[in-house]
Amino acid sequence: MFEVFKKELLELVRDRKTLFFVLALPMLIFPVLMGLVAFLGSQAALKAEQKVHTYYIVNEQHSAQFAERVFYHKSFKKYDGEQQFSTIDELKQAVQSGAIDVGIFLDADPTQTLERGEQASWQVVFNDAQSINFIYDRLKSIANELSDSLREQALIALGVDKQKQAAMLQPILVSKVDTADRRENLGEKLGAFIPYLLIPLVLMGASYPAIDLGAGEKERGTLETLLLTPVTRTQLVLGKFLTVLLSSLACATVTVLSMAIWVSVAISFVELDTIKSAFSSVTSVDFMLIFALLVPIAAIFSSLVLAISIYARTFKEAQNYMAPLSMGVFLPIVISLMPNMVLNAKTALIPVTNVALAIKEIVKGTVDYGLLTMIVLTSIGLAALLLAFCVRWFSKETVLFR
């Protein structure tokens, strides 16, 4: 078995394409791509924030104070075209044609409607499907400031001083006292996305060498030669399995280490005190626990992809089988992201989902070691069954020589 393992490992090291996908891709390209996406996203958001949008106000005379605040706001500039608009439909057409970015329709003077005990109904016309939908919040904020000012003046006129206004408008003030520490709070939000990155990489690290060790052997015609050696089918499968397992774990390990390096570099340039303080209590034991959870899940994936590769006639056919499998792995990870999805005795039995939930609990610092043991034992059991199936699959001539 170990002779087969050394032989397959040597061939794996010599294969530049596989090494690229297992080592170079997660080490360099993934962090660079993520950094590039983050950079482009921040630049796009900054550009959108700095963009000045053209506006037009219908019935501006109803609120000169509001019109003045919009006029002097850094995000808006007044429409200076010759065409005039007077209805909602005309504002819609102007926005659709690109003449203006946003139209504001003032139906009444809020001071007069307030005196009558009525509300003024103002409408903002814009394209909510575009990335400029935040302009509504800005205009609403300006209108709310004016509304608060009018309400305060009205209450003072009724003899209610400023001290009593807060109590009158909100008789009961509810505040929360959070029993979770910063690590638990941040772990709940970010911990769920760590498995979303790690688990697919474990599968990717297993897929490429498995395709080469199964379907690749068939295409090259070396499988027959390997079967003639004085090695049992079980030993052949175990040797190939260990090679795929090592590749899978190497891909995940290299990814974690490279991401840690890139994050530490980024932190040295950008102050992230919240994240630093939140994860300062994450110990090396926690990282070892995460790695311990990835080992059985890597064994499951390695057995599964090796069985698929042995069944496939060609390298291309094996790749076609791997695509649905890759998509299927995301489903249990998405389940772990659902609201109120927690790690318990039931979810600890769901493959992949249990590991994703456990990693989140480890990051939060609230992991139950009893459930953790159950997950490891369950995953090892499933991996053993799949490996036994893989050995049986490899023993069938009808499968090997389809």
mmCIF file of C-alpha atoms in Angstrom:
data_model
loop_
_atom_site.group_PDB
_atom_site.id
_atom_site.type_symbol
_atom_site.label_atom_id
_atom_site.label_comp_id
_atom_site.label_asym_id
_atom_site.label_seq_id
_atom_site.Cartn_x
_atom_site.Cartn_y
_atom_site.Cartn_z
ATOM 1 C CA MET A 1 0.000 0.000 0.000
ATOM 2 C CA PHE A 2 2.737 2.456 0.947
ATOM 3 C CA GLU A 3 4.694 1.604 -2.195
ATOM 4 C CA VAL A 4 1.629 2.544 -4.248
ATOM 5 C CA PHE A 5 1.245 5.668 -2.147
ATOM 6 C CA LYS A 6 4.873 6.732 -2.752
ATOM 7 C CA LYS A 7 4.552 6.013 -6.475
ATOM 8 C CA GLU A 8 1.326 8.004 -6.834
ATOM 9 C CA LEU A 9 2.687 10.844 -4.691
ATOM 10 C CA LEU A 10 5.808 11.048 -6.844
ATOM 11 C CA GLU A 11 3.691 11.253 -9.998
ATOM 12 C CA LEU A 12 1.500 13.871 -8.347
ATOM 13 C CA VAL A 13 4.514 16.034 -7.521
ATOM 14 C CA ARG A 14 5.726 15.735 -11.105
ATOM 15 C CA ASP A 15 2.346 16.832 -12.492
ATOM 16 C CA ARG A 16 2.603 20.614 -12.772
ATOM 17 C CA LYS A 17 -1.066 21.094 -13.581
ATOM 18 C CA THR A 18 -2.210 19.325 -10.423
ATOM 19 C CA LEU A 19 0.357 21.144 -8.303
ATOM 20 C CA PHE A 20 -0.912 24.413 -9.732
ATOM 21 C CA PHE A 21 -4.499 23.702 -8.684
ATOM 22 C CA VAL A 22 -3.563 22.208 -5.306
ATOM 23 C CA LEU A 23 -0.812 24.617 -4.192
ATOM 24 C CA ALA A 24 -0.284 27.646 -6.422
ATOM 25 C CA LEU A 25 -3.960 28.485 -6.937
ATOM 26 C CA PRO A 26 -4.947 28.674 -3.251
ATOM 27 C CA MET A 27 -1.612 30.179 -2.218
ATOM 28 C CA LEU A 28 -1.464 33.083 -4.637
ATOM 29 C CA ILE A 29 -4.375 33.442 -7.004
ATOM 30 C CA PHE A 30 -7.291 33.098 -4.572
ATOM 31 C CA PRO A 31 -6.006 35.756 -2.123
ATOM 32 C CA VAL A 32 -5.071 38.035 -5.023
ATOM 33 C CA LEU A 33 -8.497 37.607 -6.603
ATOM 34 C CA MET A 34 -10.253 38.231 -3.288
ATOM 35 C CA GLY A 35 -8.115 41.302 -2.702
ATOM 36 C CA LEU A 36 -8.819 42.519 -6.227
ATOM 37 C CA VAL A 37 -12.557 42.015 -5.798
ATOM 38 C CA ALA A 38 -12.475 43.842 -2.446
ATOM 39 C CA PHE A 39 -10.459 46.679 -3.996
ATOM 40 C CA LEU A 40 -12.747 47.029 -7.019
ATOM 41 C CA GLY A 41 -15.815 46.819 -4.778
ATOM 42 C CA SER A 42 -14.516 49.552 -2.470
ATOM 43 C CA GLN A 43 -13.595 51.720 -5.457
ATOM 44 C CA ALA A 44 -17.041 51.237 -6.990
ATOM 45 C CA ALA A 45 -18.711 52.077 -3.665
ATOM 46 C CA LEU A 46 -16.489 55.142 -3.240
ATOM 47 C CA LYS A 47 -17.251 56.296 -6.777
ATOM 48 C CA ALA A 48 -20.976 55.808 -6.185
ATOM 49 C CA GLU A 49 -20.745 57.755 -2.916
ATOM 50 C CA GLN A 50 -18.949 60.653 -4.605
ATOM 51 C CA LYS A 51 -21.232 60.820 -7.635
ATOM 52 C CA VAL A 52 -23.444 63.898 -7.822
ATOM 53 C CA HIS A 53 -27.024 63.176 -8.918
ATOM 54 C CA THR A 54 -29.295 65.538 -10.825
ATOM 55 C CA TYR A 55 -32.602 66.267 -9.118
ATOM 56 C CA TYR A 56 -35.820 68.097 -9.880
ATOM 57 C CA ILE A 57 -38.408 69.235 -7.300
ATOM 58 C CA VAL A 58 -42.042 69.725 -8.288
ATOM 59 C CA ASN A 59 -43.879 72.325 -6.171
ATOM 60 C CA GLU A 60 -40.656 73.603 -4.617
ATOM 61 C CA GLN A 61 -42.594 76.500 -3.080
ATOM 62 C CA HIS A 62 -44.246 74.080 -0.608
ATOM 63 C CA SER A 63 -40.984 73.759 1.318
ATOM 64 C CA ALA A 64 -38.223 76.234 0.567
ATOM 65 C CA GLN A 65 -36.293 74.957 3.578
ATOM 66 C CA PHE A 66 -36.214 71.386 2.218
ATOM 67 C CA ALA A 67 -35.289 72.576 -1.278
ATOM 68 C CA GLU A 68 -32.438 74.611 0.148
ATOM 69 C CA ARG A 69 -31.029 71.627 2.078
ATOM 70 C CA VAL A 70 -31.125 69.442 -1.024
ATOM 71 C CA PHE A 71 -29.523 72.205 -3.102
ATOM 72 C CA TYR A 72 -26.572 72.536 -0.731
ATOM 73 C CA HIS A 73 -26.157 68.779 -0.247
ATOM 74 C CA LYS A 74 -22.906 67.481 -1.760
ATOM 75 C CA SER A 75 -24.637 64.524 -3.456
ATOM 76 C CA PHE A 76 -27.154 66.516 -5.507
ATOM 77 C CA LYS A 77 -27.177 69.161 -8.196
ATOM 78 C CA LYS A 78 -30.238 70.958 -9.520
ATOM 79 C CA TYR A 79 -31.591 70.192 -12.990
ATOM 80 C CA ASP A 80 -30.683 73.069 -15.308
ATOM 81 C CA GLY A 81 -32.476 71.974 -18.473
ATOM 82 C CA GLU A 82 -35.223 73.894 -20.232
ATOM 83 C CA GLN A 83 -37.894 71.204 -19.912
ATOM 84 C CA GLN A 84 -40.268 71.557 -16.946
ATOM 85 C CA PHE A 85 -42.029 68.746 -15.063
ATOM 86 C CA SER A 86 -45.210 68.988 -13.030
ATOM 87 C CA THR A 87 -46.568 65.473 -12.444
ATOM 88 C CA ILE A 88 -45.372 62.096 -11.175
ATOM 89 C CA ASP A 89 -45.661 60.593 -14.667
ATOM 90 C CA GLU A 90 -43.482 63.337 -16.128
ATOM 91 C CA LEU A 91 -40.869 62.742 -13.424
ATOM 92 C CA LYS A 92 -40.918 59.007 -14.212
ATOM 93 C CA GLN A 93 -40.341 59.681 -17.902
ATOM 94 C CA ALA A 94 -37.523 62.093 -17.085
ATOM 95 C CA VAL A 95 -35.788 59.493 -14.896
ATOM 96 C CA GLN A 96 -36.240 56.775 -17.524
ATOM 97 C CA SER A 97 -34.856 59.006 -20.278
ATOM 98 C CA GLY A 98 -31.857 59.982 -18.146
ATOM 99 C CA ALA A 99 -32.687 63.692 -18.022
ATOM 100 C CA ILE A 100 -32.617 63.534 -14.208
ATOM 101 C CA ASP A 101 -31.503 60.946 -11.671
ATOM 102 C CA VAL A 102 -34.205 61.607 -9.099
ATOM 103 C CA GLY A 103 -37.475 63.513 -8.999
ATOM 104 C CA ILE A 104 -39.167 64.827 -5.843
ATOM 105 C CA PHE A 105 -42.891 65.584 -5.777
ATOM 106 C CA LEU A 106 -44.120 67.794 -2.909
ATOM 107 C CA ASP A 107 -47.907 67.573 -2.698
ATOM 108 C CA ALA A 108 -48.385 70.134 0.099
ATOM 109 C CA ASP A 109 -46.721 72.487 2.546
ATOM 110 C CA PRO A 110 -45.971 70.400 5.699
ATOM 111 C CA THR A 111 -46.421 73.446 7.971
ATOM 112 C CA GLN A 112 -49.982 73.980 6.740
ATOM 113 C CA THR A 113 -50.932 70.305 6.796
ATOM 114 C CA LEU A 114 -49.577 69.997 10.341
ATOM 115 C CA GLU A 115 -51.815 72.837 11.473
ATOM 116 C CA ARG A 116 -54.802 70.940 10.054
ATOM 117 C CA GLY A 117 -53.706 67.747 11.785
ATOM 118 C CA GLU A 118 -52.775 66.071 8.484
ATOM 119 C CA GLN A 119 -49.630 64.612 6.954
ATOM 120 C CA ALA A 120 -47.868 65.863 3.845
ATOM 121 C CA SER A 121 -47.171 63.071 1.366
ATOM 122 C CA TRP A 122 -43.942 63.558 -0.583
ATOM 123 C CA GLN A 123 -42.829 61.137 -3.292
ATOM 124 C CA VAL A 124 -39.315 60.338 -4.524
ATOM 125 C CA VAL A 125 -39.058 59.066 -8.120
ATOM 126 C CA PHE A 126 -35.889 57.122 -9.059
ATOM 127 C CA ASN A 127 -34.716 53.797 -10.450
ATOM 128 C CA ASP A 128 -34.458 51.490 -7.435
ATOM 129 C CA ALA A 129 -32.883 48.694 -9.532
ATOM 130 C CA GLN A 130 -29.710 50.686 -10.084
ATOM 131 C CA SER A 131 -26.805 51.082 -7.696
ATOM 132 C CA ILE A 132 -27.939 54.622 -6.874
ATOM 133 C CA ASN A 133 -30.835 53.410 -4.723
ATOM 134 C CA PHE A 134 -29.141 54.861 -1.614
ATOM 135 C CA ILE A 135 -30.099 58.379 -2.759
ATOM 136 C CA TYR A 136 -33.589 57.675 -1.420
ATOM 137 C CA ASP A 137 -32.133 57.260 2.075
ATOM 138 C CA ARG A 138 -30.300 60.570 1.761
ATOM 139 C CA LEU A 139 -33.412 62.452 0.698
ATOM 140 C CA LYS A 140 -35.466 60.720 3.369
ATOM 141 C CA SER A 141 -32.871 61.747 5.958
ATOM 142 C CA ILE A 142 -33.165 65.390 4.888
ATOM 143 C CA ALA A 143 -36.967 65.187 5.005
ATOM 144 C CA ASN A 144 -36.858 63.530 8.453
ATOM 145 C CA GLU A 145 -34.672 66.325 9.815
ATOM 146 C CA LEU A 146 -37.235 68.861 8.610
ATOM 147 C CA SER A 147 -40.060 66.719 9.980
ATOM 148 C CA ASP A 148 -38.405 66.508 13.416
ATOM 149 C CA SER A 149 -37.949 70.262 13.445
ATOM 150 C CA LEU A 150 -41.615 70.914 12.579
ATOM 151 C CA ARG A 151 -42.789 68.416 15.184
ATOM 152 C CA GLU A 152 -40.657 70.064 17.852
ATOM 153 C CA GLN A 153 -42.030 73.509 17.007
ATOM 154 C CA ALA A 154 -45.606 72.204 17.039
ATOM 155 C CA LEU A 155 -45.199 70.590 20.460
ATOM 156 C CA ILE A 156 -43.600 73.732 21.897
ATOM 157 C CA ALA A 157 -46.567 75.726 20.553
ATOM 158 C CA LEU A 158 -48.862 73.318 22.429
ATOM 159 C CA GLY A 159 -46.979 73.990 25.644
ATOM 160 C CA VAL A 160 -44.842 70.841 25.699
ATOM 161 C CA ASP A 161 -41.241 71.712 26.521
ATOM 162 C CA LYS A 162 -38.268 69.881 25.008
ATOM 163 C CA GLN A 163 -37.701 67.846 28.153
ATOM 164 C CA LYS A 164 -41.128 66.252 27.986
ATOM 165 C CA GLN A 165 -41.131 65.730 24.220
ATOM 166 C CA ALA A 166 -38.829 62.701 24.300
ATOM 167 C CA ALA A 167 -40.963 61.010 26.987
ATOM 168 C CA MET A 168 -44.194 61.843 25.162
ATOM 169 C CA LEU A 169 -43.006 60.591 21.760
ATOM 170 C CA GLN A 170 -41.441 57.445 23.226
ATOM 171 C CA PRO A 171 -42.895 56.607 26.654
ATOM 172 C CA ILE A 172 -40.979 53.319 26.851
ATOM 173 C CA LEU A 173 -37.310 53.117 25.926
ATOM 174 C CA VAL A 174 -36.115 49.566 25.310
ATOM 175 C CA SER A 175 -32.404 48.750 25.278
ATOM 176 C CA LYS A 176 -30.621 45.434 25.057
ATOM 177 C CA VAL A 177 -28.053 43.939 27.388
ATOM 178 C CA ASP A 178 -26.048 41.453 25.341
ATOM 179 C CA THR A 179 -24.660 38.453 27.231
ATOM 180 C CA ALA A 180 -22.482 37.436 24.258
ATOM 181 C CA ASP A 181 -18.911 38.676 24.165
ATOM 182 C CA ARG A 182 -17.332 40.291 21.127
ATOM 183 C CA ARG A 183 -15.822 37.039 19.890
ATOM 184 C CA GLU A 184 -19.169 35.261 20.013
ATOM 185 C CA ASN A 185 -20.942 38.098 18.202
ATOM 186 C CA LEU A 186 -18.364 38.365 15.455
ATOM 187 C CA GLY A 187 -18.002 34.592 15.229
ATOM 188 C CA GLU A 188 -21.728 34.249 14.594
ATOM 189 C CA LYS A 189 -21.489 36.669 11.678
ATOM 190 C CA LEU A 190 -18.155 35.636 10.152
ATOM 191 C CA GLY A 191 -17.687 32.090 11.404
ATOM 192 C CA ALA A 192 -20.327 30.702 9.069
ATOM 193 C CA PHE A 193 -18.424 31.886 5.994
ATOM 194 C CA ILE A 194 -15.142 30.169 6.916
ATOM 195 C CA PRO A 195 -16.533 26.690 6.042
ATOM 196 C CA TYR A 196 -17.935 28.258 2.864
ATOM 197 C CA LEU A 197 -14.312 28.830 1.837
ATOM 198 C CA LEU A 198 -12.577 25.792 3.348
ATOM 199 C CA ILE A 199 -14.890 22.875 2.519
ATOM 200 C CA PRO A 200 -15.089 23.483 -1.271
ATOM 201 C CA LEU A 201 -11.295 23.839 -1.292
ATOM 202 C CA VAL A 202 -10.974 20.447 0.419
ATOM 203 C CA LEU A 203 -13.092 19.004 -2.393
ATOM 204 C CA MET A 204 -11.093 20.820 -5.060
ATOM 205 C CA GLY A 205 -7.820 19.545 -3.603
ATOM 206 C CA ALA A 206 -9.140 15.990 -3.866
ATOM 207 C CA SER A 207 -10.784 16.237 -7.294
ATOM 208 C CA TYR A 208 -7.828 16.981 -9.558
ATOM 209 C CA PRO A 209 -5.467 14.218 -8.357
ATOM 210 C CA ALA A 210 -8.362 11.732 -8.103
ATOM 211 C CA ILE A 211 -9.283 12.291 -11.752
ATOM 212 C CA ASP A 212 -5.691 11.670 -12.763
ATOM 213 C CA LEU A 213 -5.285 8.578 -10.563
ATOM 214 C CA GLY A 214 -8.456 6.942 -11.903
ATOM 215 C CA ALA A 215 -9.649 8.117 -15.294
ATOM 216 C CA GLY A 216 -6.182 9.399 -16.147
ATOM 217 C CA GLU A 217 -4.690 5.938 -15.622
ATOM 218 C CA LYS A 218 -7.300 4.492 -17.974
ATOM 219 C CA GLU A 219 -6.573 7.002 -20.724
ATOM 220 C CA ARG A 220 -2.808 6.514 -20.471
ATOM 221 C CA GLY A 221 -3.190 2.721 -20.487
ATOM 222 C CA THR A 222 -1.163 2.325 -17.284
ATOM 223 C CA LEU A 223 -4.008 0.865 -15.208
ATOM 224 C CA GLU A 224 -3.550 -2.628 -16.711
ATOM 225 C CA THR A 225 0.161 -2.562 -15.873
ATOM 226 C CA LEU A 226 -0.620 -1.515 -12.313
ATOM 227 C CA LEU A 227 -3.101 -4.382 -11.916
ATOM 228 C CA LEU A 228 -0.426 -6.903 -12.941
ATOM 229 C CA THR A 229 1.804 -5.968 -10.003
ATOM 230 C CA PRO A 230 1.767 -8.227 -6.892
ATOM 231 C CA VAL A 231 -0.435 -5.798 -5.000
ATOM 232 C CA THR A 232 -4.018 -6.468 -3.956
ATOM 233 C CA ARG A 233 -6.886 -4.308 -5.159
ATOM 234 C CA THR A 234 -7.429 -3.093 -1.615
ATOM 235 C CA GLN A 235 -3.828 -1.956 -1.321
ATOM 236 C CA LEU A 236 -4.040 -0.197 -4.683
ATOM 237 C CA VAL A 237 -7.150 1.709 -3.627
ATOM 238 C CA LEU A 238 -5.701 2.602 -0.215
ATOM 239 C CA GLY A 239 -2.497 3.878 -1.825
ATOM 240 C CA LYS A 240 -4.440 6.060 -4.247
ATOM 241 C CA PHE A 241 -6.803 7.144 -1.456
ATOM 242 C CA LEU A 242 -3.946 8.321 0.777
ATOM 243 C CA THR A 243 -2.511 10.330 -2.116
ATOM 244 C CA VAL A 244 -5.839 12.039 -2.789
ATOM 245 C CA LEU A 245 -6.394 12.624 0.945
ATOM 246 C CA LEU A 246 -2.967 14.211 1.346
ATOM 247 C CA SER A 247 -3.606 16.471 -1.650
ATOM 248 C CA SER A 248 -6.985 17.494 -0.259
ATOM 249 C CA LEU A 249 -5.598 18.398 3.153
ATOM 250 C CA ALA A 250 -2.609 20.156 1.591
ATOM 251 C CA CYS A 251 -4.915 22.370 -0.467
ATOM 252 C CA ALA A 252 -6.946 23.373 2.600
ATOM 253 C CA THR A 253 -3.832 23.889 4.747
ATOM 254 C CA VAL A 254 -2.055 26.013 2.158
ATOM 255 C CA THR A 255 -5.207 28.097 1.698
ATOM 256 C CA VAL A 256 -5.553 28.760 5.434
ATOM 257 C CA LEU A 257 -1.889 29.657 5.797
ATOM 258 C CA SER A 258 -1.848 31.928 2.740
ATOM 259 C CA MET A 259 -5.046 33.662 3.823
ATOM 260 C CA ALA A 260 -3.569 34.174 7.305
ATOM 261 C CA ILE A 261 -0.451 35.728 5.783
ATOM 262 C CA TRP A 262 -2.421 38.002 3.464
ATOM 263 C CA VAL A 263 -4.787 39.064 6.270
ATOM 264 C CA SER A 264 -1.849 39.838 8.567
ATOM 265 C CA VAL A 265 -0.304 41.933 5.795
ATOM 266 C CA ALA A 266 -3.609 43.749 5.249
ATOM 267 C CA ILE A 267 -4.032 44.387 8.985
ATOM 268 C CA SER A 268 -0.583 45.976 9.112
ATOM 269 C CA PHE A 269 -1.809 48.609 6.641
ATOM 270 C CA VAL A 270 -5.418 48.938 7.857
ATOM 271 C CA GLU A 271 -6.473 49.183 11.493
ATOM 272 C CA LEU A 272 -8.955 46.418 12.296
ATOM 273 C CA ASP A 273 -9.033 46.635 16.087
ATOM 274 C CA THR A 274 -12.468 45.028 16.365
ATOM 275 C CA ILE A 275 -11.415 41.898 14.499
ATOM 276 C CA LYS A 276 -8.071 41.782 16.302
ATOM 277 C CA SER A 277 -9.630 41.919 19.745
ATOM 278 C CA ALA A 278 -12.426 39.528 18.810
ATOM 279 C CA PHE A 279 -10.134 36.805 17.496
ATOM 280 C CA SER A 280 -7.283 37.331 19.930
ATOM 281 C CA SER A 281 -8.822 34.616 22.121
ATOM 282 C CA VAL A 282 -8.877 32.061 19.284
ATOM 283 C CA THR A 283 -6.099 29.710 20.372
ATOM 284 C CA SER A 284 -3.937 27.235 18.508
ATOM 285 C CA VAL A 285 -6.127 24.498 19.996
ATOM 286 C CA ASP A 286 -9.113 25.973 18.153
ATOM 287 C CA PHE A 287 -7.195 25.886 14.876
ATOM 288 C CA MET A 288 -6.228 22.273 15.551
ATOM 289 C CA LEU A 289 -9.888 21.432 16.155
ATOM 290 C CA ILE A 290 -10.859 22.985 12.829
ATOM 291 C CA PHE A 291 -8.137 20.987 11.093
ATOM 292 C CA ALA A 292 -9.294 17.823 12.909
ATOM 293 C CA LEU A 293 -12.793 18.387 11.501
ATOM 294 C CA LEU A 294 -11.423 18.813 7.984
ATOM 295 C CA VAL A 295 -9.567 15.466 8.047
ATOM 296 C CA PRO A 296 -12.678 13.186 8.046
ATOM 297 C CA ILE A 297 -14.514 15.458 5.612
ATOM 298 C CA ALA A 298 -11.458 15.276 3.340
ATOM 299 C CA ALA A 299 -11.557 11.471 3.670
ATOM 300 C CA ILE A 300 -15.230 11.488 2.632
ATOM 301 C CA PHE A 301 -14.535 13.620 -0.418
ATOM 302 C CA SER A 302 -11.415 11.641 -1.328
ATOM 303 C CA SER A 303 -13.300 8.319 -1.277
ATOM 304 C CA LEU A 304 -16.176 9.779 -3.252
ATOM 305 C CA VAL A 305 -14.148 11.448 -6.011
ATOM 306 C CA LEU A 306 -11.850 8.427 -6.315
ATOM 307 C CA ALA A 307 -14.873 6.161 -6.840
ATOM 308 C CA ILE A 308 -16.233 8.545 -9.486
ATOM 309 C CA SER A 309 -12.862 8.712 -11.209
ATOM 310 C CA ILE A 310 -12.547 4.905 -11.265
ATOM 311 C CA TYR A 311 -15.997 4.649 -12.838
ATOM 312 C CA ALA A 312 -15.349 7.273 -15.540
ATOM 313 C CA ARG A 313 -14.042 6.126 -18.915
ATOM 314 C CA THR A 314 -12.040 9.262 -19.690
ATOM 315 C CA PHE A 315 -10.539 12.303 -18.004
ATOM 316 C CA LYS A 316 -13.216 14.532 -19.543
ATOM 317 C CA GLU A 317 -16.049 12.268 -18.374
ATOM 318 C CA ALA A 318 -14.666 12.369 -14.827
ATOM 319 C CA GLN A 319 -14.577 16.182 -14.952
ATOM 320 C CA ASN A 320 -18.224 16.199 -16.049
ATOM 321 C CA TYR A 321 -19.133 14.080 -13.025
ATOM 322 C CA MET A 322 -17.224 16.365 -10.658
ATOM 323 C CA ALA A 323 -19.166 19.504 -11.661
ATOM 324 C CA PRO A 324 -22.543 18.399 -10.138
ATOM 325 C CA LEU A 325 -20.688 17.118 -7.077
ATOM 326 C CA SER A 326 -19.087 20.528 -6.546
ATOM 327 C CA MET A 327 -22.494 22.192 -6.746
ATOM 328 C CA GLY A 328 -23.974 19.591 -4.396
ATOM 329 C CA VAL A 329 -21.399 20.349 -1.702
ATOM 330 C CA PHE A 330 -22.611 23.937 -1.455
ATOM 331 C CA LEU A 331 -26.166 22.865 -0.523
ATOM 332 C CA PRO A 332 -25.362 21.523 2.984
ATOM 333 C CA ILE A 333 -23.096 24.544 3.566
ATOM 334 C CA VAL A 334 -25.965 26.888 2.642
ATOM 335 C CA ILE A 335 -28.201 24.967 5.062
ATOM 336 C CA SER A 336 -25.755 25.804 7.860
ATOM 337 C CA LEU A 337 -26.153 29.514 7.024
ATOM 338 C CA MET A 338 -29.919 29.453 7.521
ATOM 339 C CA PRO A 339 -31.380 31.404 10.475
ATOM 340 C CA ASN A 340 -31.804 29.468 13.732
ATOM 341 C CA MET A 341 -29.604 26.660 12.387
ATOM 342 C CA VAL A 342 -27.613 25.508 15.413
ATOM 343 C CA LEU A 343 -25.399 22.568 16.229
ATOM 344 C CA ASN A 344 -27.315 19.908 18.164
ATOM 345 C CA ALA A 345 -27.678 16.134 18.274
ATOM 346 C CA LYS A 346 -29.721 16.117 15.043
ATOM 347 C CA THR A 347 -27.658 18.496 12.933
ATOM 348 C CA ALA A 348 -24.479 16.735 14.116
ATOM 349 C CA LEU A 349 -25.552 13.760 11.979
ATOM 350 C CA ILE A 350 -25.921 15.729 8.714
ATOM 351 C CA PRO A 351 -22.751 15.333 6.616
ATOM 352 C CA VAL A 352 -20.890 18.546 5.722
ATOM 353 C CA THR A 353 -23.531 20.672 7.479
ATOM 354 C CA ASN A 354 -22.337 19.372 10.841
ATOM 355 C CA VAL A 355 -18.727 20.338 10.081
ATOM 356 C CA ALA A 356 -19.772 23.815 8.902
ATOM 357 C CA LEU A 357 -21.790 24.397 12.077
ATOM 358 C CA ALA A 358 -18.996 23.044 14.264
ATOM 359 C CA ILE A 359 -16.402 25.366 12.707
ATOM 360 C CA LYS A 360 -18.704 28.303 13.394
ATOM 361 C CA GLU A 361 -19.083 27.222 17.031
ATOM 362 C CA ILE A 362 -15.301 26.913 17.375
ATOM 363 C CA VAL A 363 -14.797 30.439 16.046
ATOM 364 C CA LYS A 364 -17.478 31.697 18.447
ATOM 365 C CA GLY A 365 -15.843 29.875 21.365
ATOM 366 C CA THR A 366 -19.055 28.039 22.274
ATOM 367 C CA VAL A 367 -18.306 24.560 20.906
ATOM 368 C CA ASP A 368 -19.745 21.479 22.631
ATOM 369 C CA TYR A 369 -16.967 18.866 22.731
ATOM 370 C CA GLY A 370 -19.492 16.053 23.034
ATOM 371 C CA LEU A 371 -21.126 17.065 19.757
ATOM 372 C CA LEU A 372 -17.678 17.605 18.251
ATOM 373 C CA THR A 373 -16.775 13.996 19.065
ATOM 374 C CA MET A 374 -20.056 12.825 17.559
ATOM 375 C CA ILE A 375 -19.310 14.747 14.331
ATOM 376 C CA VAL A 376 -15.804 13.281 14.027
ATOM 377 C CA LEU A 377 -17.037 9.719 14.660
ATOM 378 C CA THR A 378 -19.956 10.126 12.248
ATOM 379 C CA SER A 379 -17.710 11.553 9.531
ATOM 380 C CA ILE A 380 -15.100 8.812 10.033
ATOM 381 C CA GLY A 381 -17.831 6.174 9.785
ATOM 382 C CA LEU A 382 -19.182 7.656 6.559
ATOM 383 C CA ALA A 383 -15.652 7.942 5.127
ATOM 384 C CA ALA A 384 -14.986 4.268 5.985
ATOM 385 C CA LEU A 385 -18.196 3.194 4.243
ATOM 386 C CA LEU A 386 -17.340 5.204 1.131
ATOM 387 C CA LEU A 387 -13.798 3.828 1.125
ATOM 388 C CA ALA A 388 -15.150 0.265 1.397
ATOM 389 C CA PHE A 389 -17.479 1.025 -1.510
ATOM 390 C CA CYS A 390 -14.513 2.399 -3.459
ATOM 391 C CA VAL A 391 -12.532 -0.826 -2.843
ATOM 392 C CA ARG A 392 -15.487 -2.920 -3.979
ATOM 393 C CA TRP A 393 -15.938 -0.647 -6.998
ATOM 394 C CA PHE A 394 -12.273 -1.109 -7.921
ATOM 395 C CA SER A 395 -12.617 -4.894 -7.667
ATOM 396 C CA LYS A 396 -15.218 -5.034 -10.462
ATOM 397 C CA GLU A 397 -13.847 -5.618 -13.962
ATOM 398 C CA THR A 398 -17.044 -4.190 -15.458
ATOM 399 C CA VAL A 399 -16.281 -0.869 -13.769
ATOM 400 C CA LEU A 400 -12.538 -0.742 -14.491
ATOM 401 C CA PHE A 401 -12.891 -1.601 -18.174
ATOM 402 C CA ARG A 402 -16.153 0.039 -19.189
#
